[in-house]
Amino acid sequence: GQNIDQPTEMTATEGAIVQINCTYQTSGFNGLFWYQQHAGEAPTFLSYNVLDGLEEKGRFSSFLSRSKGYSYLLLKELQMKDSASYLCAGHDSNYQLIWGAGTKLIIKP
Amino acid sequence: ETGVTQTPRHLVMGMTNKKSLKCEQHLGHNAMYWYKQSAKKPLELMFVYNFKEQTENNSVPSRFSPECPNSSHLFLHLHTLQPEDSALYLCASSQEWGGGTDTQYFGPGTRLTVL
């Protein structure tokens, strides 16, 4: 079956760095997405990886290893506004998105 | 208006009611989606429309009925729902279903409570 696994909840300190991991098992693979969702709001697109390696976008970076079925989202210089859920989703061979349950990130002062 | 909008934002209905959720996208996209989001569960894809044609129906009960009159508008008609249907219903759009780098953009959702 198809599956996306990510931790349910993580806690980090303002100004620090946090890494949110995601492992995936999909029928075929056509890329991996990360979305951010604040409570009561729409998920918003953060990043897309289809090739191995690190993609950097300001304070946020996303990494992919296709051979390991593994990705992570790295958040640097954490701010209180980064408190949100982070959703990992993989595109399968039919381009259907397979979603993880999300990681709730709590930032403490 | 920009992006993807959804109305109403909150809806409480009885099991015998009939109601409709509305989604509108202002991004010029050709694909639109309905998702169900329940607490601590992955997003569940319900329906996909590509160029106004329904391409996916992921075994959704018939009490949920989608309608896509044009590429910018999507409706979800609800009737005789069950309490377990209470959830956040998200609408999304993308350039085209099946595109490799196709990114989906979401609306804020309708929080549905079925009594």
PDB file of C-alpha atoms in Angstrom, chain A residues 4 8 30-31 33 35 37 40-45 48 50 87 91 94-97 99-102, chain B residues 9 35 37 40-43 45 56 58 88 90 97-109:
ATOM      1  CA  ILE A   4       3.504   8.681   4.164  1.00  0.00           C
ATOM      2  CA  THR A   8       2.789  13.720  15.007  1.00  0.00           C
ATOM      3  CA  ASN A  30       6.792  11.823  -9.163  1.00  0.00           C
ATOM      4  CA  GLY A  31       7.928  14.263  -6.528  1.00  0.00           C
ATOM      5  CA  PHE A  33       5.661  18.375  -1.553  1.00  0.00           C
ATOM      6  CA  TYR A  35       2.869  22.402   2.865  1.00  0.00           C
ATOM      7  CA  GLN A  37      -1.016  24.834   7.606  1.00  0.00           C
ATOM      8  CA  GLY A  40      -8.000  27.088  10.918  1.00  0.00           C
ATOM      9  CA  GLU A  41      -6.317  28.148   7.685  1.00  0.00           C
ATOM     10  CA  ALA A  42      -5.552  26.763   4.232  1.00  0.00           C
ATOM     11  CA  PRO A  43      -2.488  24.612   3.617  1.00  0.00           C
ATOM     12  CA  THR A  44       0.058  26.739   1.767  1.00  0.00           C
ATOM     13  CA  PHE A  45       2.755  25.407  -0.566  1.00  0.00           C
ATOM     14  CA  TYR A  48       8.641  20.609  -4.155  1.00  0.00           C
ATOM     15  CA  VAL A  50      11.703  15.584  -7.482  1.00  0.00           C
ATOM     16  CA  LEU A  87       2.210  18.351   5.714  1.00  0.00           C
ATOM     17  CA  HIS A  91       3.014  12.209  -6.029  1.00  0.00           C
ATOM     18  CA  ASN A  94      -0.781   8.444 -11.360  1.00  0.00           C
ATOM     19  CA  TYR A  95       0.098  11.921 -10.054  1.00  0.00           C
ATOM     20  CA  GLN A  96      -2.281  11.483  -7.165  1.00  0.00           C
ATOM     21  CA  LEU A  97      -1.029  13.133  -3.987  1.00  0.00           C
ATOM     22  CA  TRP A  99      -0.660  12.801   2.176  1.00  0.00           C
ATOM     23  CA  GLY A 100       0.877  12.337   5.591  1.00  0.00           C
ATOM     24  CA  ALA A 101      -1.151  13.195   8.688  1.00  0.00           C
ATOM     25  CA  GLY A 102       0.978  16.267   9.336  1.00  0.00           C
TER      26      GLY A 102
ATOM     27  CA  ARG B   9     -16.491  29.045   6.389  1.00  0.00           C
ATOM     28  CA  TYR B  35     -10.597  17.083   0.144  1.00  0.00           C
ATOM     29  CA  GLN B  37      -9.541  16.794   6.534  1.00  0.00           C
ATOM     30  CA  LYS B  40      -4.859  13.908  13.035  1.00  0.00           C
ATOM     31  CA  LYS B  41      -5.605  12.114   9.757  1.00  0.00           C
ATOM     32  CA  PRO B  42      -4.134  12.606   6.293  1.00  0.00           C
ATOM     33  CA  LEU B  43      -6.027  14.652   3.772  1.00  0.00           C
ATOM     34  CA  LEU B  45      -9.036  13.211  -1.732  1.00  0.00           C
ATOM     35  CA  GLU B  56     -11.454  10.959  -9.810  1.00  0.00           C
ATOM     36  CA  ASN B  58     -12.360   8.042  -4.458  1.00  0.00           C
ATOM     37  CA  LEU B  88     -12.902  20.434   7.458  1.00  0.00           C
ATOM     38  CA  LEU B  90     -10.935  21.851   1.639  1.00  0.00           C
ATOM     39  CA  TRP B  97      -4.446  17.306 -13.170  1.00  0.00           C
ATOM     40  CA  GLY B  98      -1.592  14.951 -13.880  1.00  0.00           C
ATOM     41  CA  GLY B  99       1.129  17.533 -14.402  1.00  0.00           C
ATOM     42  CA  GLY B 100       4.486  16.516 -12.994  1.00  0.00           C
ATOM     43  CA  THR B 101       5.207  19.624 -10.992  1.00  0.00           C
ATOM     44  CA  ASP B 102       1.557  20.500 -10.594  1.00  0.00           C
ATOM     45  CA  THR B 103       1.145  22.400  -7.336  1.00  0.00           C
ATOM     46  CA  GLN B 104      -2.207  22.550  -5.612  1.00  0.00           C
ATOM     47  CA  TYR B 105      -3.429  25.768  -4.008  1.00  0.00           C
ATOM     48  CA  PHE B 106      -5.965  25.499  -1.222  1.00  0.00           C
ATOM     49  CA  GLY B 107      -8.894  27.488   0.009  1.00  0.00           C
ATOM     50  CA  PRO B 108      -9.419  28.143   3.742  1.00  0.00           C
ATOM     51  CA  GLY B 109     -11.953  25.335   4.071  1.00  0.00           C
TER      52      GLY B 109
END
